[in-house]
Amino acid sequence: MLRFIAGRLIVGSSVGLTLSIVTFFLLNYVIDPAQAIAGEDALFEEIEQIREQYGFDRSITVRYFEWFSGIFQGDLGISYYWNKPVISLLIDRAPETITLALMSVSVTILISIPLGILAALNPNSLIDRIALGIAVTAQAVPNFWLGLIMILIFALAIPIFPVSGDKTLFHFVLPSIVLGASSVPAVMRLMRTGLLDVINADFIRTARSSGFYGWRLVFNHALRNALLPVVSVLAVQLGNKFGGSVITESVFAINGLGRLALESILGADIPTVQILVFVFAIIFLFFNLLADILNAYLDPRLRL
Amino acid sequence: MIFKTFIKRLFPRSFDNDIYNLTPKDLIIRKSSNHGGFKFGLALLIIIFLFAIFGPIILDVSPYEQDLTKRLLPPVWKEGGSWEYIFGTDGNGRDYFARILYGTRISLTIGFGAACVGMIIGVTLGVCAGYFGGWVDQIVSYLLTCQLALPGLLLAMTIVFLIGPSITVVIFVIGATHWAFFLVVSRSATQKIKNLDYVTSARAIGASKFQIIMRDIIPNTFSQIIVIFTLEVGIAILNEASLSFLGVGIQPPTPSWGLLIAEGKEAIFFQPWLIILPGIALFTLVVSINMMGDGLRDITDPNSKISEE
């Protein structure tokens, strides 16, 4: 088990290292940061001046190593747009995004797992069709539009929830439904097919023949085995929610990392953007690693 | 009904009861004509395509012409609406129907364009990884892990906005961030195909690796690639709409649906149809594409059984 974890850690950190290089070069070489700060109509002299002022005239490798070694010393660079250290921006904004991510994954679990179980227990029934319909719809609805429609219905027409903001947990209900809905199709389908497979397996027939039936059979025998892949997909989805928070946070005006990312992009604030891309990638890698380890822990066959 | 008799006349054998008489092509046609979701999706998509291509030619409407005396007119079914502007007008007095109609073209162009870019990248990498195996496979798998970990939307937003948003840039950036599915599917398909006898015989008569890949392998991965392609078109359309909605994609005054929704957001209290209508358009298009994709998956899967009438 330890060997397995160590192996995964090595792969994960090398991917992280590669991604830091890719991110940095994409945002500093493909895009000219001086041009981005100066704007489109800037004169050549102005761009040159900015280049010298921020040190963009030095070689890109030198700047990369400076940036990357800074990360380990807690120095993530200074934001041009906010005139603040990037790390203080991250610390300010992170709680909102973490709340949103956790709540939206809870929404996904609450909707998709019961629906998936019901659909698998009654294949081709009405409830199965409804579940499939929900999955097809959720897959095709644009996230930001769902957010606006939610505001229209549950904040304007029937004023139950606040329109936008992030003051109380109550403000997070609509955003987490919207963000959570985007993972419902994947998780529900996996739950359904997983449970269907397990129900037809030999050991369930054995359990049934030894007297187990109904919900006890489903919960104690079938569900345990069918949940394995679902748990790991949920962990991956949780990692995805951070990057996915950009849209939801800007629709509902939540001051989290996603909104920070959008504002930094619009302000051509490359230090903040590159840290955010990198941080979201690391978060994703972390949850992926967690899912792998969890899976290996629950299913010893995967440790090989 | 007419459609069915037409098919029957064209392919009389496809309605024989003896399944062993059928060529694979007949089987595909039979399966697709029995698959409700596929037929519905395809029909809807064809209608949308016809609208996008011929709508702007037949109907004499302009999505850019402003008439500030006719701002925010309601659609025809609301009180005060008129047939002159079926969907009303937007905040600048532009015909909202015309804007949604032209938006269809943009969504379709970007959806298909980006899926093509993604397909070229993904299939190239996937077929190479599957065919050559060994260290090539390992490098490609590593690339895949990196691609999956990157926050695609955020990266696309940054690059599109800072390079300078245009339809071409949006197509290439969305394509370049969406090739993972193509890679996975073409890799596993290639691994299966490369050990089949006909590939061995092609090698035996002296075909080069390039010839084998181009003539024997890629055409046979097609049925699986097309399923992914369809689903990726839907994803790319939603991605473009998100980028444009956030203000970092297609720029005004071009009528992208995402942009229309963003502009309508200002009027959410009094003119909610400004966000509802383009959203429905977007949803209809993506649903039709996804239903077709799901249908294609059932149809091209040799193990699937679709009930016959």
XYZ file of C-alpha atoms in Angstrom:
613
model
C 0.000 0.000 0.000
C 2.779 2.444 0.956
C 4.596 1.586 -2.246
C 1.452 2.245 -4.206
C 0.981 5.650 -2.559
C 4.640 6.564 -3.082
C 4.417 5.659 -6.765
C 1.301 7.755 -7.231
C 2.900 10.667 -5.367
C 5.931 10.606 -7.669
C 3.783 10.605 -10.813
C 1.538 13.303 -9.357
C 4.369 15.625 -8.444
C 6.074 15.194 -11.799
C 2.802 16.069 -13.524
C 2.565 19.091 -11.227
C 6.077 20.140 -12.209
C 5.305 19.752 -15.924
C 2.125 21.761 -15.505
C 3.972 24.584 -13.756
C 6.276 24.777 -16.788
C 3.392 24.569 -19.283
C 1.364 27.221 -17.461
C 4.259 29.589 -17.100
C 5.375 29.322 -20.702
C 1.836 29.574 -22.076
C 1.160 32.738 -20.125
C 4.554 34.337 -20.576
C 5.699 33.221 -23.979
C 2.600 32.565 -26.096
C 1.058 35.694 -24.611
C 3.308 38.716 -24.300
C 2.671 39.916 -20.724
C 3.925 43.428 -21.432
C 1.547 43.738 -24.372
C -1.281 42.374 -22.237
C -0.688 44.956 -19.511
C -0.264 47.855 -21.918
C -3.402 47.022 -23.886
C -3.976 46.564 -27.562
C -3.351 50.059 -28.845
C -0.180 50.706 -26.837
C 2.804 52.299 -28.514
C 5.975 50.312 -28.983
C 7.868 52.555 -26.521
C 5.264 52.046 -23.827
C 5.478 48.298 -24.178
C 9.269 48.449 -23.996
C 9.042 50.536 -20.854
C 6.656 48.116 -19.169
C 8.905 45.249 -20.203
C 11.841 46.849 -18.389
C 9.791 47.949 -15.401
C 8.463 44.470 -14.634
C 11.625 42.678 -15.668
C 10.105 40.934 -18.703
C 13.260 41.668 -20.683
C 15.131 38.950 -18.810
C 15.283 35.419 -20.143
C 12.126 33.375 -19.657
C 13.980 30.465 -18.008
C 15.381 32.772 -15.348
C 11.949 34.184 -14.675
C 10.451 30.691 -14.474
C 12.941 29.547 -11.855
C 12.415 32.739 -9.904
C 8.658 32.190 -9.955
C 8.802 28.482 -9.184
C 11.247 28.783 -6.310
C 9.147 31.644 -4.969
C 6.154 29.319 -4.657
C 7.983 27.171 -2.123
C 8.876 30.209 -0.048
C 5.275 31.361 0.050
C 5.959 34.177 -2.415
C 3.450 33.817 -5.238
C 4.286 37.137 -6.850
C 2.588 40.514 -6.743
C -0.660 41.133 -8.594
C -0.396 44.074 -11.021
C -4.103 44.615 -10.993
C -4.828 44.517 -7.270
C -1.388 45.718 -6.156
C -1.326 43.073 -3.476
C 0.642 39.869 -2.929
C -1.185 37.067 -4.777
C -1.101 34.865 -1.685
C -3.217 37.289 0.344
C -5.772 37.369 -2.501
C -5.927 33.577 -2.456
C -6.375 33.421 1.312
C -9.115 36.069 1.147
C -11.080 34.325 -1.562
C -10.530 30.618 -0.886
C -13.198 30.064 1.846
C -16.070 30.991 -0.489
C -14.906 28.608 -3.190
C -14.284 25.769 -0.744
C -17.799 26.223 0.690
C -19.273 26.269 -2.803
C -17.336 23.184 -3.917
C -18.294 21.146 -0.850
C -21.943 22.162 -0.985
C -22.243 21.473 -4.700
C -20.763 18.002 -4.354
C -23.304 17.363 -1.577
C -26.046 18.430 -3.977
C -24.670 16.030 -6.595
C -24.669 13.185 -4.066
C -28.180 13.957 -2.839
C -29.639 13.982 -6.353
C -27.664 11.448 -8.317
C -27.146 8.563 -5.899
C -30.805 8.001 -4.873
C -31.908 8.488 -8.484
C -29.258 6.121 -9.759
C -30.222 3.453 -7.216
C -33.929 3.765 -7.991
C -33.221 3.614 -11.719
C -31.056 0.520 -11.349
C -33.584 -1.281 -9.162
C -36.373 -0.631 -11.647
C -34.715 -0.759 -15.057
C -36.829 0.516 -17.979
C -39.532 1.703 -15.609
C -40.974 5.208 -15.424
C -38.445 6.272 -12.790
C -35.609 4.997 -14.978
C -36.895 7.095 -17.868
C -37.224 10.155 -15.632
C -33.691 9.678 -14.351
C -32.397 9.358 -17.908
C -34.332 12.475 -18.881
C -32.785 14.403 -16.005
C -29.324 13.228 -17.075
C -29.845 14.230 -20.721
C -31.226 17.613 -19.693
C -28.503 18.358 -17.167
C -25.881 17.504 -19.770
C -27.234 19.965 -22.311
C -28.166 22.903 -20.090
C -25.504 25.593 -20.072
C -24.401 26.141 -16.493
C -24.589 29.924 -16.518
C -28.061 29.875 -18.043
C -29.327 27.443 -15.418
C -28.007 29.899 -12.837
C -29.905 32.801 -14.344
C -33.092 30.747 -14.655
C -32.731 29.697 -11.011
C -32.430 33.371 -10.066
C -35.497 34.166 -12.168
C -37.601 31.459 -10.560
C -36.379 31.110 -6.987
C -35.212 34.641 -6.282
C -37.390 36.932 -8.390
C -40.673 35.154 -9.132
C -40.818 33.268 -5.815
C -38.460 35.146 -3.511
C -37.113 32.295 -1.385
C -33.400 32.709 -1.928
C -31.256 35.821 -2.243
C -30.380 36.872 -5.819
C -26.639 37.001 -5.319
C -23.879 37.491 -2.797
C -22.019 35.289 -0.327
C -22.827 36.573 3.162
C -24.593 33.528 4.630
C -24.717 29.835 3.784
C -28.227 30.504 2.519
C -26.671 32.497 -0.330
C -24.823 29.381 -1.424
C -27.898 27.202 -1.932
C -28.762 28.218 -5.497
C -25.133 28.366 -6.694
C -24.408 24.907 -5.340
C -27.500 23.463 -7.008
C -26.304 24.933 -10.301
C -22.710 23.776 -9.923
C -23.785 20.420 -8.489
C -26.190 19.755 -11.343
C -23.332 19.642 -13.840
C -21.942 16.428 -12.330
C -25.309 14.741 -11.845
C -25.382 12.954 -15.254
C -21.953 11.341 -14.911
C -22.402 10.205 -11.307
C -25.962 9.002 -11.824
C -25.160 6.935 -14.889
C -22.192 5.383 -13.108
C -24.317 4.566 -10.068
C -27.000 3.003 -12.252
C -24.750 0.856 -14.438
C -22.555 -0.087 -11.452
C -25.503 -1.263 -9.385
C -27.051 -3.088 -12.352
C -23.795 -4.991 -12.866
C -23.521 -5.888 -9.201
C -27.151 -6.992 -8.902
C -26.595 -9.527 -11.655
C -23.397 -10.831 -10.046
C -23.125 -14.317 -8.568
C -22.583 -13.256 -4.970
C -25.875 -11.376 -4.955
C -27.635 -14.488 -6.161
C -25.970 -16.361 -3.308
C -27.032 -13.721 -0.803
C -30.548 -13.833 -2.165
C -30.687 -17.596 -1.903
C -29.514 -17.428 1.699
C -32.491 -15.298 2.612
C -31.524 -11.670 2.076
C -34.017 -9.590 0.178
C -35.291 -6.081 -0.412
C -33.494 -3.042 0.944
C -31.277 -5.095 3.217
C -29.882 -6.935 0.228
C -29.369 -3.688 -1.671
C -27.740 -1.773 1.163
C -25.617 -4.449 2.817
C -24.464 -6.359 -0.214
C -24.975 -4.661 -3.529
C -24.484 -0.980 -2.758
C -21.193 -1.485 -0.984
C -19.632 -2.865 -4.126
C -21.350 -0.543 -6.552
C -20.305 2.560 -4.622
C -16.590 1.964 -5.204
C -16.252 3.655 -8.606
C -18.812 6.295 -7.618
C -16.735 7.406 -4.644
C -13.653 7.892 -6.757
C -15.561 9.795 -9.423
C -17.013 12.028 -6.711
C -13.513 12.826 -5.487
C -12.489 13.769 -9.026
C -15.646 15.865 -9.429
C -14.804 17.705 -6.207
C -11.431 18.595 -7.726
C -13.226 19.755 -10.880
C -15.536 22.053 -8.949
C -12.734 24.478 -8.170
C -11.963 25.128 -11.822
C -15.691 25.034 -12.576
C -16.460 27.706 -10.001
C -15.560 30.470 -12.480
C -18.986 30.574 -14.142
C -21.168 30.001 -11.096
C -19.312 32.532 -8.999
C -19.631 35.228 -11.610
C -23.362 34.574 -12.132
C -24.117 34.725 -8.409
C -21.505 37.377 -7.546
C -19.665 35.190 -5.059
C -16.258 36.597 -4.198
C -14.336 33.357 -4.529
C -11.357 32.111 -6.488
C -13.322 31.664 -9.711
C -14.452 35.273 -9.755
C -10.919 36.328 -8.876
C -9.740 34.387 -11.923
C -12.221 36.109 -14.228
C -11.403 39.556 -12.867
C -7.676 38.897 -13.203
C -8.082 37.734 -16.801
C -10.106 40.818 -17.689
C -7.431 42.935 -15.987
C -4.602 41.082 -17.785
C -3.161 40.245 -14.370
C -0.835 37.422 -15.377
C 0.779 36.690 -11.965
C -2.623 35.979 -10.429
C -3.904 34.009 -13.416
C -0.879 31.735 -13.628
C -1.026 30.962 -9.916
C -4.748 30.212 -10.140
C -4.328 27.874 -13.128
C -1.525 26.123 -11.278
C -3.439 25.936 -7.981
C -6.558 24.521 -9.666
C -4.407 21.923 -11.423
C -2.754 20.944 -8.123
C -6.147 20.693 -6.411
C -7.351 18.431 -9.224
C -4.220 16.274 -8.973
C -4.657 16.048 -5.208
C -8.235 14.806 -5.436
C -7.286 12.399 -8.199
C -4.557 10.991 -5.990
C -7.042 10.766 -3.136
C -9.469 8.878 -5.382
C -6.745 6.449 -6.465
C -5.670 5.768 -2.895
C -9.265 5.412 -1.718
C -9.964 2.964 -4.495
C -6.846 0.948 -3.771
C -7.734 0.904 -0.089
C -11.249 -0.323 -0.754
C -10.316 -2.744 -3.528
C -7.008 -4.534 -2.892
C -6.905 -5.872 -6.466
C -5.994 -2.380 -7.708
C -2.821 -2.139 -5.635
C -0.822 -4.294 -8.011
C -44.086 6.382 -42.304
C -43.030 7.781 -45.646
C -39.456 7.670 -44.443
C -39.800 3.998 -43.576
C -41.297 2.929 -46.897
C -38.564 4.890 -48.608
C -35.885 3.034 -46.682
C -37.671 -0.251 -47.337
C -37.615 0.361 -51.047
C -33.992 1.423 -51.008
C -32.778 -1.418 -48.847
C -35.260 -4.267 -49.215
C -32.949 -6.656 -47.447
C -32.738 -4.550 -44.305
C -36.237 -5.675 -43.371
C -35.632 -9.363 -43.852
C -36.110 -11.394 -40.744
C -32.987 -13.409 -41.233
C -30.256 -11.397 -39.523
C -27.470 -13.365 -41.196
C -28.414 -12.013 -44.591
C -27.596 -8.507 -43.512
C -24.410 -6.688 -44.374
C -23.050 -4.493 -41.587
C -24.324 -1.473 -43.481
C -27.852 -2.857 -43.600
C -27.642 -3.611 -39.911
C -26.615 -0.040 -39.086
C -29.489 1.318 -41.149
C -31.935 -1.023 -39.519
C -30.679 -0.155 -36.064
C -30.787 3.574 -36.686
C -34.266 3.492 -38.141
C -35.428 1.701 -34.990
C -33.721 4.058 -32.553
C -36.153 6.780 -31.459
C -33.662 9.050 -29.715
C -31.311 8.991 -32.682
C -34.051 9.796 -35.172
C -35.363 12.635 -33.020
C -31.895 14.132 -32.499
C -30.979 13.843 -36.147
C -34.237 15.387 -37.346
C -33.904 18.286 -34.911
C -30.303 18.847 -35.919
C -31.175 18.861 -39.616
C -33.890 21.439 -38.980
C -31.444 23.617 -37.027
C -28.870 23.261 -39.813
C -31.407 24.287 -42.455
C -32.377 27.268 -40.322
C -28.770 28.301 -39.908
C -27.929 27.983 -43.587
C -31.065 29.201 -45.315
C -32.744 31.315 -42.619
C -30.577 34.393 -43.114
C -30.852 34.052 -46.927
C -34.631 33.742 -47.108
C -35.595 36.091 -44.314
C -34.546 39.648 -44.884
C -33.449 40.475 -41.346
C -30.267 42.010 -39.999
C -28.763 41.140 -36.618
C -26.774 44.392 -36.474
C -29.226 47.073 -37.624
C -30.119 49.283 -34.678
C -33.289 51.257 -34.213
C -33.117 53.076 -30.900
C -36.767 54.080 -31.091
C -37.692 50.397 -30.872
C -35.667 49.308 -27.844
C -36.687 46.286 -25.739
C -39.892 45.472 -27.606
C -41.547 42.336 -26.197
C -41.885 39.154 -28.272
C -45.050 38.503 -30.240
C -46.828 36.371 -27.590
C -46.426 39.077 -24.948
C -48.685 42.071 -24.659
C -47.454 44.793 -26.999
C -45.518 42.431 -29.249
C -45.883 42.485 -33.013
C -45.182 40.077 -35.862
C -42.587 42.483 -37.186
C -40.249 41.424 -34.376
C -41.198 37.852 -33.463
C -38.774 37.652 -30.533
C -38.882 41.389 -29.801
C -35.815 43.609 -29.787
C -32.799 43.949 -27.505
C -31.486 46.918 -25.567
C -30.097 48.523 -28.727
C -33.267 48.005 -30.760
C -31.872 45.097 -32.803
C -34.147 42.343 -34.058
C -33.753 39.569 -31.482
C -34.945 36.833 -33.842
C -32.272 37.789 -36.367
C -29.610 37.772 -33.668
C -30.582 34.304 -32.469
C -30.757 33.074 -36.062
C -27.234 34.306 -36.867
C -26.064 32.966 -33.505
C -26.921 29.459 -34.718
C -24.267 29.793 -37.416
C -21.647 30.864 -34.894
C -22.448 28.047 -32.488
C -22.404 25.429 -35.229
C -19.172 26.738 -36.766
C -17.370 26.799 -33.444
C -18.828 23.493 -32.274
C -17.820 21.557 -35.375
C -14.542 23.448 -35.855
C -13.357 22.904 -32.298
C -14.380 19.236 -32.342
C -12.368 18.790 -35.571
C -9.280 20.376 -34.011
C -9.675 18.202 -30.923
C -10.202 15.120 -33.086
C -7.054 15.723 -35.127
C -4.933 16.125 -31.994
C -6.558 13.324 -30.014
C -6.760 10.716 -32.773
C -3.179 11.336 -33.913
C -1.853 10.886 -30.399
C -4.203 8.008 -29.609
C -3.456 5.983 -32.750
C 0.301 6.473 -32.328
C 0.115 5.431 -28.670
C -2.017 2.406 -29.473
C -0.023 1.281 -32.503
C 3.539 1.814 -31.338
C 3.016 1.113 -27.634
C 6.070 1.112 -25.373
C 7.608 4.488 -24.631
C 5.375 6.325 -27.115
C 2.383 5.044 -25.198
C 3.879 6.137 -21.906
C 4.619 9.645 -23.129
C 1.101 9.996 -24.516
C -0.432 8.727 -21.272
C 1.623 11.275 -19.391
C 0.408 14.032 -21.732
C -3.146 12.869 -21.084
C -2.702 13.094 -17.316
C -1.372 16.626 -17.712
C -4.226 17.639 -20.003
C -6.851 16.284 -17.624
C -5.367 18.120 -14.655
C -5.304 21.532 -16.339
C -8.383 23.655 -15.648
C -9.483 23.766 -19.293
C -12.087 26.505 -19.125
C -9.847 28.843 -17.157
C -6.904 28.297 -19.474
C -9.097 28.743 -22.541
C -10.520 31.961 -21.103
C -7.061 33.366 -20.452
C -5.550 32.457 -23.784
C -8.541 33.502 -25.886
C -8.894 36.818 -24.123
C -5.226 37.724 -24.081
C -4.432 36.605 -27.647
C -7.425 38.537 -28.878
C -10.847 36.939 -29.172
C -11.989 35.931 -32.642
C -13.908 32.932 -33.955
C -10.714 31.251 -35.217
C -8.900 31.684 -31.914
C -11.916 30.339 -29.996
C -12.082 27.289 -32.280
C -8.408 26.444 -31.877
C -8.226 27.056 -28.156
C -11.368 25.043 -27.349
C -10.140 22.278 -29.668
C -6.702 22.276 -28.075
C -8.210 21.826 -24.605
C -10.647 19.042 -25.595
C -8.884 16.017 -27.040
C -8.734 13.649 -24.063
C -11.778 11.539 -25.020
C -10.590 11.180 -28.616
C -7.226 9.982 -27.374
C -8.595 7.413 -24.945
C -11.054 5.940 -27.432
C -8.761 5.812 -30.471
C -5.951 4.367 -28.377
C -7.976 1.429 -27.106
C -9.563 0.868 -30.528
C -6.124 0.787 -32.173
C -4.798 -1.647 -29.599
C -7.602 -4.037 -30.492
C -7.327 -3.618 -34.249
C -3.547 -3.840 -34.603
C -3.501 -7.521 -33.619
C -6.177 -8.560 -36.106
C -5.222 -10.816 -38.978
C -5.794 -8.337 -41.758
C -3.305 -5.897 -40.250
C -0.752 -8.696 -39.989
C -1.347 -9.593 -43.626
C -0.974 -5.966 -44.651
C 2.369 -5.968 -42.870
C 3.297 -9.232 -44.548
C 2.784 -7.854 -48.043
C 5.082 -4.990 -47.154
C 2.800 -2.104 -46.222
C 4.625 0.627 -44.335
C 3.595 1.659 -40.830
C 2.161 4.869 -42.193
C 0.078 2.986 -44.762
C -1.211 0.562 -42.161
C -2.203 3.384 -39.831
C -3.860 5.465 -42.534
C -5.570 2.691 -44.512
C -6.199 -0.130 -42.085
C -6.457 1.365 -38.637
C -7.949 4.848 -38.759
C -10.906 3.910 -41.013
C -11.820 1.129 -38.604
C -11.762 3.346 -35.533
C -14.204 5.647 -37.292
C -17.396 4.264 -35.764
C -16.120 4.949 -32.262
C -14.565 8.298 -33.103
C -17.796 9.630 -34.600
C -19.616 9.042 -31.301
C -17.028 11.035 -29.381
C -17.029 13.670 -32.107
C -20.760 14.265 -31.750
C -20.576 14.553 -27.993
C -17.561 16.892 -28.243
C -19.457 19.188 -30.617
C -22.037 19.658 -27.864
C -19.359 20.280 -25.258
C -17.554 22.777 -27.496
C -20.777 24.699 -28.147
C -21.444 24.964 -24.417
C -17.840 26.020 -23.843
C -18.003 28.765 -26.435
C -21.251 30.025 -24.920
C -19.608 30.093 -21.479
C -16.581 31.997 -22.759
C -18.758 34.520 -24.554
C -21.064 34.843 -21.551
C -18.111 35.697 -19.313
C -16.977 38.347 -21.795
C -13.757 36.596 -22.794
C -14.995 34.856 -25.949
C -16.773 36.241 -28.988
C -16.985 40.007 -28.643
C -19.949 42.300 -29.344
C -21.659 43.082 -31.646
C -21.307 39.526 -33.049
C -24.480 37.670 -32.013
C -23.129 34.671 -30.085
C -25.777 33.050 -27.888
C -23.617 33.261 -24.795
C -23.111 36.946 -25.431
C -26.849 37.499 -25.940
C -27.497 35.926 -22.535
C -24.830 38.126 -20.949
C -26.394 41.233 -22.503
C -29.853 40.110 -21.425
C -28.642 39.697 -17.847
C -28.944 43.461 -17.335
C -32.665 43.230 -18.080
C -33.417 40.110 -16.022
C -36.081 41.915 -13.947
C -38.282 43.275 -16.703
C -37.315 41.506 -19.941
C -36.561 37.925 -18.879
C -37.146 36.595 -22.420
C -33.843 38.172 -23.434
C -32.060 35.441 -21.468
C -34.680 32.710 -21.798
C -34.829 32.628 -25.613
C -31.124 32.236 -26.468
C -30.828 29.739 -23.626
C -33.604 27.613 -25.115
C -31.900 27.808 -28.505
C -28.621 26.648 -26.962
C -30.340 23.878 -25.029
C -32.237 22.606 -28.080
C -29.108 22.482 -30.204
C -27.029 20.688 -27.575
C -29.833 18.246 -26.712
C -30.276 17.309 -30.372
C -26.528 16.738 -30.765
C -26.283 14.712 -27.550
C -29.295 12.554 -28.422
C -27.749 11.852 -31.787
C -24.451 11.002 -30.116
C -26.071 8.664 -27.583
C -28.000 7.078 -30.451
C -24.840 6.618 -32.499
C -23.205 4.903 -29.560
C -26.031 2.364 -29.379
C -26.088 1.906 -33.138
C -22.364 1.420 -33.710
C -21.947 -0.837 -30.698
C -22.030 -4.360 -32.176
C -23.302 -5.825 -28.908
C -26.294 -3.555 -28.567
C -29.710 -4.920 -29.261
C -32.289 -2.490 -30.410
C -35.768 -3.856 -30.364
C -37.374 -4.394 -33.722
C -40.905 -3.506 -34.500
